[in-house]
Amino acid sequence: MCGIVGLFLKDRSLEPQLGALLARMLEVMTERGPDSAGFAVYGEGGAGRIKLTLRGEDLAGIAEAIGAGATGVLRDSHLVLSLPVDQEEAARGWLALNRPDVVVIGAGHRIELYKEVGLPADVSTRFGLSGMSGSHGIGHTRMATESAVTTDGAHPFSTGADQCLVHNGSLSNHRSLRRMLEPKGIHFVTDNDSEVAAGYLTWRLREGDSLAEALEASLDDLDGFFTFVVGTENGFAVLRDPISCKPAVMAETDQYVAFGSEYRALVGLPGIENARVFEPEPARVYAWERN
Amino acid sequence: MISVDLAISPKRALNQRLHELPTDTAETRWQVLNPQGQHALVAGLDAPIAVDIMGHAGYYCAGMNQQARVTIHGNVGVGVAENMMSGRVHVKGDASQSAGATAHGGLLVIDGDASARCGISMKGVDIVVKGSIGPMSAFMAQAGNLVVLGDAGDALGDSIYETRIFVRGQVKSLGADCIEKALRPEHKATLRALLDAAGVGPEVSVEEFRRYGSGRQLYNFHVDNAAAY
C-alpha cells in the first residue's frame, strides 16, 4: 500500500501556498505509507538555467566548487543546484569525478525533488515543504512491497528533464521493460519497479508522444497494478490500471485540480466543500496542461 | 436530534456510542457533522435509528448495517454498506468501488454513480443506482436485485450465480455466464417496488429497463473442459 497526492494549480494566486497545501495532503497519507516519503515541486525556473537536485552528505560548498555561475540551496540532505543550461554537462562531470557519492535525483528547468526515509510529516519538515511555492507538485508516502525501505526506493522517480512519477501499486513486467528500455538509453538508478514506469514514459515522451499519448501507450505495455500521478514542466496527469486496483479520488475547482489516494487527503484544500469530487475511471488518461 | 461534530469528537467514540444503543432506544435521530472522509463511519450499527452524515465519508461507511437508516449527504469511499444485513443506506452523491459488497439484506440507494465492482458478491441486498455503475459490477453476485438507471461498465455480472440485474441504459459488455433475460410481469412488479422505495417516480417506467441474470452454465463442472486444466 502507498499513498499518493498531487496538486495542480490553475489560479496563480495560490502558488505561494502550494507547499503548505501539499504538506498537509502528504501527512494525511501517513497511514498508507509510513516508511518513507517524497515530493516534487515545480517552482520558479530562471531563464537559461537548469536545476539539479542532489542527494547525499556534506553537500555545502558544492555550488562554489563547481563555479561557472552555479548557485545552491541546501535543504537537509538535498542540494538544489541552479546553473546555466550549457554548464549542466560540465557540472555532472565534476560531480562524477569529485563526488561520486552524490546522486542527482532530479533535473529540469523547474522541478525540485526531495525524498527520504521516515514519517511523511518528518520528511516534509526536514525539507521545509510548507514554505515552498510553485505551480504544481506531487507526493508519495511509501509502504514498501517490491524493494527495500531505502531513500533510493522512495518516490517520486524522475528519469527525464522536469518529469516525475509517483506510483501506487506494483508492476509485474518491470524486468522485461527494463531490458527493453536500457538499450534505448534510459538509465535506471534503482531496482524499483516504479522507476521503470517513469523510464517508460520518458522514452515515449522522447519519441514525440504527448504526456497523454505516453500514458495511453503504457496501458498496453505495463502489466500490473498501478495508479500513477505524473508531472511535467507544465503538465499533470493521472492514470489507473484497467481494473482500478488502487484507490484514487480527484477534486477540481476553478482554482486547482487535486489528487489523493483517499478523499481524506483533500479535506484541507480551499473550497473543497464546493469542488467537483470524482473518482477517475480505470484505463482513462486524465491530463491537464498549463500555458 | 443528537448532533455529533467529528471536528471536535473522535470517530471511535461516536461509533462506540451508537453500538451501545439498545434496540428500543429513544435516541433515534442522529446527525454527524464534519465527516471529512473518515473511514468506517457508523459501521456496525444494530438499532432502528436514523443517521445523517453531513458531508463526504471514507471507506466502509455504514458497513455491516442492521436496522438503521443512514443517509450520506455527499460521496462515499470504497465499500459503502458492505455486508449490510438490513436497514437502508442512502448516498446522495457518488459511491466509490465495491458499493454494497457481499451485503445480505436491506436497501442501498445511490443517487449518483457507483464505480467498479458495485454489488460484488451481493447476497440478497437490493441496490438502486440512479446514475451509472463501473466495470465488473455484480461480480459473482448470489442473490438480490441490482437496479441501474444509467449505464453499466464492462463485464457486468461476471460469474454470476443468481441476482436480478435491471439496467435502463447501455451495458458495455456482459461477463461470463451473464445473459439478458425476459422482463416478465413479476420482474416489472419487483422493479417498480424498488424504484418506489428508492424515491424514483413514475417518470421512470419499468418498460425502459432490460433484465440480466445467470445463464447457469457455470454451476457445474463440464467434463468436456477437463483438458483445460
XYZ file of C-alpha atoms in Angstrom:
520
model
C 0.000 0.000 0.000
C 1.120 3.551 -0.653
C -0.412 6.985 -0.570
C -0.118 9.437 -3.408
C -1.167 13.033 -3.711
C -0.954 15.705 -6.360
C -1.946 19.322 -6.671
C -2.015 21.315 -9.906
C -2.879 24.977 -9.515
C -4.865 26.853 -12.119
C -5.047 30.008 -10.034
C -1.619 31.622 -9.771
C -2.557 33.467 -6.591
C -2.449 30.125 -4.759
C 1.170 29.436 -5.784
C 2.739 30.714 -2.534
C 0.586 28.163 -0.668
C 1.416 25.136 -2.824
C 3.926 23.651 -0.386
C 1.727 24.164 2.655
C -1.270 22.545 0.931
C 0.821 19.637 -0.358
C 2.461 19.087 3.045
C -0.918 18.633 4.666
C -2.081 16.251 1.936
C 1.101 14.204 2.334
C 0.843 13.983 6.095
C -2.736 12.688 5.995
C -1.483 9.800 3.842
C 0.893 8.571 6.575
C -1.373 5.615 7.375
C -0.979 4.408 3.799
C 2.795 4.807 3.769
C 4.815 5.351 6.936
C 8.162 4.027 5.614
C 9.342 6.936 3.537
C 8.049 9.968 1.707
C 8.965 12.196 -1.155
C 7.676 15.013 -3.260
C 8.420 17.037 -6.342
C 7.614 20.729 -6.567
C 7.574 22.769 -9.762
C 8.782 26.193 -8.630
C 10.361 29.154 -10.349
C 12.750 28.453 -13.201
C 15.357 31.028 -14.186
C 15.742 31.923 -17.870
C 18.519 29.883 -19.426
C 19.147 27.972 -16.226
C 18.643 24.404 -15.103
C 18.138 22.946 -11.640
C 19.759 19.731 -10.459
C 18.530 18.202 -7.221
C 21.386 16.395 -5.481
C 21.107 13.992 -2.578
C 23.934 12.981 -0.293
C 26.000 14.080 2.694
C 28.194 17.169 3.113
C 26.660 18.998 0.186
C 27.548 22.532 1.344
C 30.116 24.177 -0.869
C 29.425 22.094 -3.967
C 27.967 25.049 -5.914
C 31.039 27.155 -5.163
C 33.376 24.305 -6.076
C 31.643 23.805 -9.424
C 31.674 27.550 -10.104
C 30.612 28.616 -13.601
C 27.660 30.614 -12.260
C 26.288 27.770 -10.144
C 24.304 28.595 -7.018
C 22.922 26.196 -4.458
C 20.098 25.997 -1.954
C 20.754 23.424 0.739
C 17.801 21.688 2.381
C 18.848 18.959 4.817
C 20.224 16.040 2.768
C 19.393 17.646 -0.577
C 21.004 20.479 -2.524
C 19.229 22.211 -5.394
C 21.894 23.422 -7.748
C 20.977 26.135 -10.234
C 23.301 26.694 -13.159
C 23.366 27.902 -16.742
C 21.910 25.264 -19.075
C 25.172 24.961 -21.014
C 27.007 24.100 -17.793
C 24.903 21.030 -16.957
C 27.197 18.515 -18.570
C 30.296 20.015 -17.009
C 28.636 20.032 -13.583
C 27.580 16.394 -13.901
C 31.125 15.557 -14.964
C 32.538 17.385 -11.963
C 30.193 15.506 -9.638
C 31.031 12.120 -11.142
C 34.715 12.819 -10.722
C 34.821 14.604 -7.378
C 31.674 13.499 -5.585
C 30.674 10.040 -6.815
C 28.769 9.577 -3.546
C 26.253 12.248 -4.552
C 23.168 11.219 -6.535
C 21.378 13.509 -8.983
C 17.725 12.618 -8.352
C 16.036 15.247 -10.498
C 16.860 17.710 -13.220
C 14.956 20.291 -15.176
C 14.024 23.891 -15.635
C 11.609 23.991 -12.695
C 11.488 20.645 -10.903
C 12.876 20.149 -7.412
C 12.636 16.709 -5.888
C 13.052 15.539 -2.290
C 12.742 12.130 -0.675
C 13.830 10.445 2.500
C 13.120 7.508 4.764
C 10.876 8.392 7.690
C 7.401 9.517 8.587
C 5.894 11.848 5.959
C 5.467 14.707 8.462
C 9.143 14.460 9.463
C 10.286 14.300 5.852
C 8.279 17.344 4.830
C 9.512 19.297 7.888
C 13.152 18.407 7.189
C 12.901 19.872 3.709
C 10.627 22.780 4.622
C 7.921 21.753 2.161
C 5.298 24.024 3.713
C 7.354 27.080 2.802
C 7.735 26.165 -0.863
C 5.792 27.795 -3.661
C 5.106 26.518 -7.155
C 2.561 25.763 -9.827
C 2.160 22.057 -9.122
C 3.552 19.294 -7.009
C 3.161 15.577 -6.421
C 3.956 13.500 -3.379
C 4.153 9.935 -2.192
C 4.098 8.059 1.084
C 5.524 4.594 0.793
C 4.788 1.208 2.294
C 7.392 -0.877 0.521
C 6.375 -4.087 -1.263
C 8.700 -4.750 -4.206
C 12.016 -3.415 -2.913
C 13.726 -2.315 0.283
C 12.902 0.661 2.514
C 15.664 2.960 1.350
C 15.781 6.518 0.125
C 16.589 5.145 -3.323
C 13.308 3.258 -3.269
C 11.276 6.299 -2.239
C 9.206 8.173 -4.774
C 8.904 10.341 -6.872
C 11.093 8.974 -9.623
C 12.477 11.291 -12.234
C 14.047 9.840 -15.346
C 13.828 12.845 -17.684
C 14.053 16.610 -17.517
C 11.203 18.094 -15.460
C 9.449 14.719 -15.397
C 8.435 12.801 -12.345
C 6.135 9.975 -11.420
C 4.602 8.581 -8.263
C 3.077 5.132 -8.227
C 0.754 3.150 -6.008
C 0.755 -0.497 -6.979
C 3.228 -3.000 -8.313
C 4.338 -3.899 -11.819
C 4.950 -7.499 -12.783
C 6.816 -6.978 -16.073
C 9.281 -4.344 -14.904
C 12.309 -6.582 -15.518
C 11.487 -7.147 -19.175
C 10.592 -3.491 -19.657
C 13.922 -2.505 -18.145
C 15.720 -4.782 -20.626
C 13.761 -3.153 -23.446
C 14.461 0.408 -22.282
C 18.128 0.246 -21.301
C 19.430 -0.248 -24.848
C 17.350 2.799 -25.808
C 19.439 4.905 -23.451
C 17.042 5.090 -20.499
C 19.173 4.998 -17.379
C 17.982 3.437 -14.127
C 19.492 4.071 -10.714
C 17.490 1.602 -8.582
C 15.856 -1.843 -8.789
C 12.461 -0.292 -8.217
C 9.519 -1.190 -10.479
C 8.124 2.355 -10.344
C 11.360 3.798 -11.703
C 10.826 1.584 -14.759
C 7.375 3.111 -15.263
C 8.934 6.584 -15.100
C 11.608 5.498 -17.578
C 8.980 4.086 -19.896
C 7.176 7.454 -20.004
C 10.467 9.290 -20.534
C 11.117 7.040 -23.538
C 7.656 7.650 -25.009
C 7.931 11.424 -24.491
C 11.354 11.391 -26.126
C 9.811 9.573 -29.101
C 7.430 12.503 -29.541
C 4.356 11.380 -27.588
C 2.380 13.919 -25.619
C 2.019 13.085 -21.940
C -1.490 11.761 -22.592
C -0.283 9.622 -25.516
C 2.595 8.235 -23.465
C 0.179 7.187 -20.744
C -2.212 5.663 -23.298
C 0.660 3.564 -24.619
C 1.561 2.419 -21.099
C -1.831 0.711 -20.813
C -0.675 -1.765 -23.463
C 2.880 -2.206 -22.271
C 2.741 -2.188 -18.479
C 1.468 -5.248 -16.666
C 0.375 -4.951 -13.074
C -1.453 -2.699 -10.676
C -0.962 0.994 -10.832
C -2.311 4.373 -10.116
C 0.126 6.935 -11.476
C 0.350 10.647 -10.930
C 2.776 12.262 -13.327
C 4.227 15.754 -13.528
C 5.963 17.539 -16.379
C 7.137 21.135 -16.554
C 3.650 22.391 -17.395
C 1.528 19.281 -17.145
C -0.125 16.995 -14.648
C -1.716 13.635 -15.400
C -3.387 10.686 -13.699
C -3.859 7.108 -14.879
C -5.255 3.967 -13.242
C -4.870 0.409 -14.450
C -7.832 -1.194 -16.293
C -9.219 -2.911 -13.205
C -8.678 0.129 -10.961
C -6.908 -1.923 -8.371
C -5.626 1.032 -6.387
C -7.774 3.812 -4.983
C -7.992 7.328 -6.356
C -10.130 10.381 -5.836
C -9.909 13.755 -7.515
C -11.282 17.210 -6.891
C -11.490 20.057 -9.356
C -12.391 23.705 -8.850
C -11.652 26.858 -10.831
C -8.505 27.180 -8.730
C -6.962 23.707 -8.870
C -7.024 20.031 -9.726
C -6.152 17.765 -6.811
C -5.496 14.053 -6.500
C -5.473 11.842 -3.415
C -5.422 8.122 -2.714
C -8.266 8.902 -0.350
C -10.627 11.825 -0.002
C -9.199 12.499 3.459
C -6.078 13.888 1.800
C -8.133 16.593 0.108
C -10.182 17.948 3.005
C -7.785 20.799 3.778
C -7.926 22.329 0.311
C -9.626 25.710 -0.121
C -13.178 25.490 -1.379
C -13.237 21.678 -1.218
C -16.858 21.799 0.001
C -17.928 23.003 -3.429
C -15.353 21.179 -5.554
C -16.357 18.604 -8.142
C -15.186 15.454 -6.371
C -14.959 12.380 -8.580
C -13.264 9.042 -8.942
C -11.083 8.765 -12.067
C -12.223 5.910 -14.289
C -9.954 2.928 -14.899
C -7.766 2.974 -18.028
C -8.653 6.575 -18.798
C -5.974 9.244 -19.037
C -6.691 12.486 -17.215
C -4.305 15.248 -18.175
C -4.058 18.957 -17.538
C -1.688 21.399 -19.167
C -0.889 24.956 -18.194
C 0.344 27.554 -20.658
C -31.865 15.121 17.355
C -28.380 14.367 18.621
C -25.615 16.106 16.710
C -22.002 14.922 16.822
C -19.260 17.090 15.338
C -16.303 14.979 14.235
C -14.151 18.100 14.049
C -14.363 18.034 17.858
C -15.003 14.456 18.985
C -13.316 11.299 17.707
C -15.000 8.883 15.334
C -14.390 5.863 17.546
C -16.303 7.472 20.390
C -19.230 8.114 18.048
C -19.218 4.547 16.727
C -18.980 3.172 20.264
C -21.896 5.316 21.407
C -24.031 4.088 18.518
C -23.070 0.460 19.110
C -24.232 0.690 22.712
C -27.748 1.831 21.790
C -30.404 -0.745 22.723
C -32.869 -1.774 20.029
C -35.645 0.125 21.836
C -33.598 3.321 22.183
C -35.379 6.656 22.316
C -32.334 8.347 20.730
C -33.443 7.645 17.194
C -32.276 10.765 15.299
C -28.573 11.448 14.815
C -26.577 13.884 12.768
C -22.830 13.658 12.085
C -21.029 16.896 11.166
C -17.617 17.260 9.503
C -17.090 13.621 8.485
C -14.132 14.741 6.321
C -13.775 11.439 4.523
C -13.062 9.403 7.650
C -13.267 5.629 7.334
C -15.705 3.166 8.925
C -18.156 5.882 9.901
C -21.234 4.466 11.646
C -20.183 0.918 10.751
C -21.727 -1.947 12.682
C -24.987 -0.303 13.721
C -27.764 -2.532 15.044
C -30.661 -0.315 16.155
C -33.637 1.269 14.367
C -32.152 4.758 14.271
C -31.709 7.359 11.530
C -28.269 8.875 10.976
C -27.494 11.769 8.642
C -23.834 12.206 7.686
C -23.360 15.787 6.545
C -20.513 15.534 4.015
C -18.212 13.064 2.277
C -17.402 9.763 4.002
C -14.453 7.405 3.550
C -14.212 3.616 3.295
C -16.761 1.101 4.638
C -19.299 3.716 5.664
C -22.333 2.043 7.300
C -20.737 -1.363 6.794
C -22.499 -4.358 8.369
C -25.557 -2.189 8.947
C -28.599 -3.703 10.624
C -31.905 -1.877 11.091
C -30.524 1.672 10.825
C -31.337 4.222 8.132
C -28.153 6.031 7.175
C -28.091 8.967 4.759
C -24.791 10.330 3.492
C -25.063 13.895 2.181
C -22.007 13.588 -0.036
C -19.805 10.954 -1.668
C -18.605 7.742 -0.086
C -15.357 5.798 -0.474
C -14.802 2.090 -1.055
C -17.274 -0.437 0.338
C -20.275 1.589 1.456
C -22.818 -0.663 3.206
C -20.589 -3.677 2.687
C -22.134 -6.728 4.267
C -25.299 -4.843 5.186
C -27.889 -7.179 6.739
C -30.936 -4.919 6.915
C -31.969 -1.274 7.046
C -31.329 1.363 4.428
C -28.284 3.310 3.290
C -28.777 6.297 1.016
C -25.825 8.035 -0.669
C -26.744 11.457 -2.029
C -23.552 11.734 -4.072
C -21.333 9.161 -5.810
C -20.017 5.912 -4.385
C -16.540 4.511 -4.944
C -15.745 0.856 -5.571
C -17.458 -2.234 -4.150
C -20.618 -0.478 -3.001
C -22.868 -2.968 -1.213
C -20.261 -5.726 -1.435
C -21.408 -9.077 0.000
C -24.493 -7.437 1.526
C -27.248 -9.840 2.604
C -30.222 -7.542 3.002
C -31.589 -4.033 3.239
C -31.692 -1.344 0.570
C -28.743 0.669 -0.745
C -29.665 3.740 -2.802
C -27.013 5.756 -4.619
C -28.223 8.998 -6.205
C -25.052 9.495 -8.267
C -22.711 6.988 -9.891
C -21.085 3.921 -8.367
C -17.655 2.930 -9.662
C -16.153 -0.533 -10.227
C -17.437 -3.724 -8.635
C -20.749 -2.356 -7.381
C -22.653 -5.215 -5.726
C -19.722 -7.622 -5.899
C -20.749 -10.934 -4.329
C -24.082 -9.460 -3.230
C -26.092 -11.994 -1.245
C -29.599 -10.589 -1.037
C -29.328 -6.818 -0.782
C -31.321 -4.546 -3.081
C -29.210 -1.841 -4.718
C -30.629 1.074 -6.722
C -28.123 3.317 -8.505
C -29.643 6.390 -10.138
C -26.503 7.109 -12.157
C -24.172 4.604 -13.821
C -22.065 1.764 -12.455
C -18.445 0.881 -13.244
C -16.846 -2.286 -14.612
C -17.120 -5.728 -13.029
C -20.271 -4.890 -11.139
C -22.304 -7.758 -9.637
C -19.239 -9.990 -9.962
C -20.158 -13.415 -8.506
C -23.475 -11.985 -7.339
C -25.561 -14.541 -5.489
C -28.939 -13.042 -4.601
C -30.862 -9.788 -4.522
C -31.610 -7.070 -7.073
C -29.346 -4.521 -8.717
C -31.159 -1.643 -10.456
C -29.238 0.856 -12.556
C -30.902 3.875 -14.141
C -27.810 4.796 -16.146
C -25.225 2.620 -17.882
C -23.173 -0.382 -16.757
C -19.438 -0.843 -17.429
C -17.527 -3.839 -18.739
C -18.119 -7.418 -17.627
C -21.433 -6.894 -15.869
C -22.408 -9.890 -13.745
C -19.274 -11.895 -14.435
C -19.559 -15.427 -12.959
C -22.953 -14.558 -11.522
C -24.789 -17.252 -9.543
C -28.181 -15.564 -9.204
C -29.388 -11.952 -8.719
C -31.633 -9.931 -10.978
C -29.914 -7.040 -12.704
C -32.038 -4.291 -14.274
C -30.285 -1.718 -16.450
C -32.009 1.211 -18.122
C -29.034 2.452 -20.160
C -26.280 0.748 -22.112
C -24.337 -2.264 -20.915
C -20.781 -2.058 -22.195
C -20.331 -5.821 -22.001
C -21.648 -8.823 -20.106
C -19.305 -11.016 -18.073
C -19.029 -14.789 -18.262
C -22.384 -16.554 -17.886
C -24.371 -13.331 -17.531
C -27.167 -13.180 -20.107
C -30.111 -10.991 -20.986
C -33.431 -12.419 -19.854
C -37.077 -11.625 -20.464
C -38.601 -8.871 -18.353
C -41.757 -10.645 -17.221
C -44.653 -9.112 -15.242
C -43.333 -10.350 -11.888
C -39.977 -8.694 -12.625
C -41.714 -5.465 -13.538
C -43.568 -5.558 -10.233
C -40.348 -6.135 -8.293
C -38.608 -3.372 -10.230
C -41.459 -0.899 -9.677
C -41.418 -1.591 -5.952
C -37.666 -0.997 -5.810
C -37.926 2.242 -7.774
C -40.677 3.429 -5.467
C -38.642 2.520 -2.414
C -35.698 4.485 -3.817
C -37.860 7.545 -4.439
C -37.876 7.237 -8.220
C -41.201 8.472 -9.557
C -43.423 7.278 -12.406
C -41.407 9.403 -14.863
C -39.106 6.403 -14.989
C -41.027 3.495 -16.481
C -40.131 -0.136 -15.868
C -40.556 -0.655 -19.617
C -37.287 1.219 -20.175
C -35.213 -1.472 -18.414
C -33.658 -4.691 -19.593
C -33.074 -7.614 -17.287
C -29.884 -9.629 -16.982
C -29.147 -12.683 -14.917
C -27.386 -16.007 -14.675
C -27.038 -18.345 -17.669
C -26.449 -21.082 -15.067
C -23.753 -22.679 -17.196
C -21.010 -22.347 -14.590
C -22.835 -24.109 -11.775
C -21.313 -27.479 -12.514
C -18.042 -28.633 -13.910
C -18.260 -29.820 -17.508
C -16.140 -32.840 -18.169
C -15.559 -31.512 -21.689
C -13.368 -28.841 -20.093
C -11.155 -31.295 -18.226
C -8.388 -30.926 -20.782
C -8.143 -27.215 -19.990
C -6.602 -27.942 -16.587
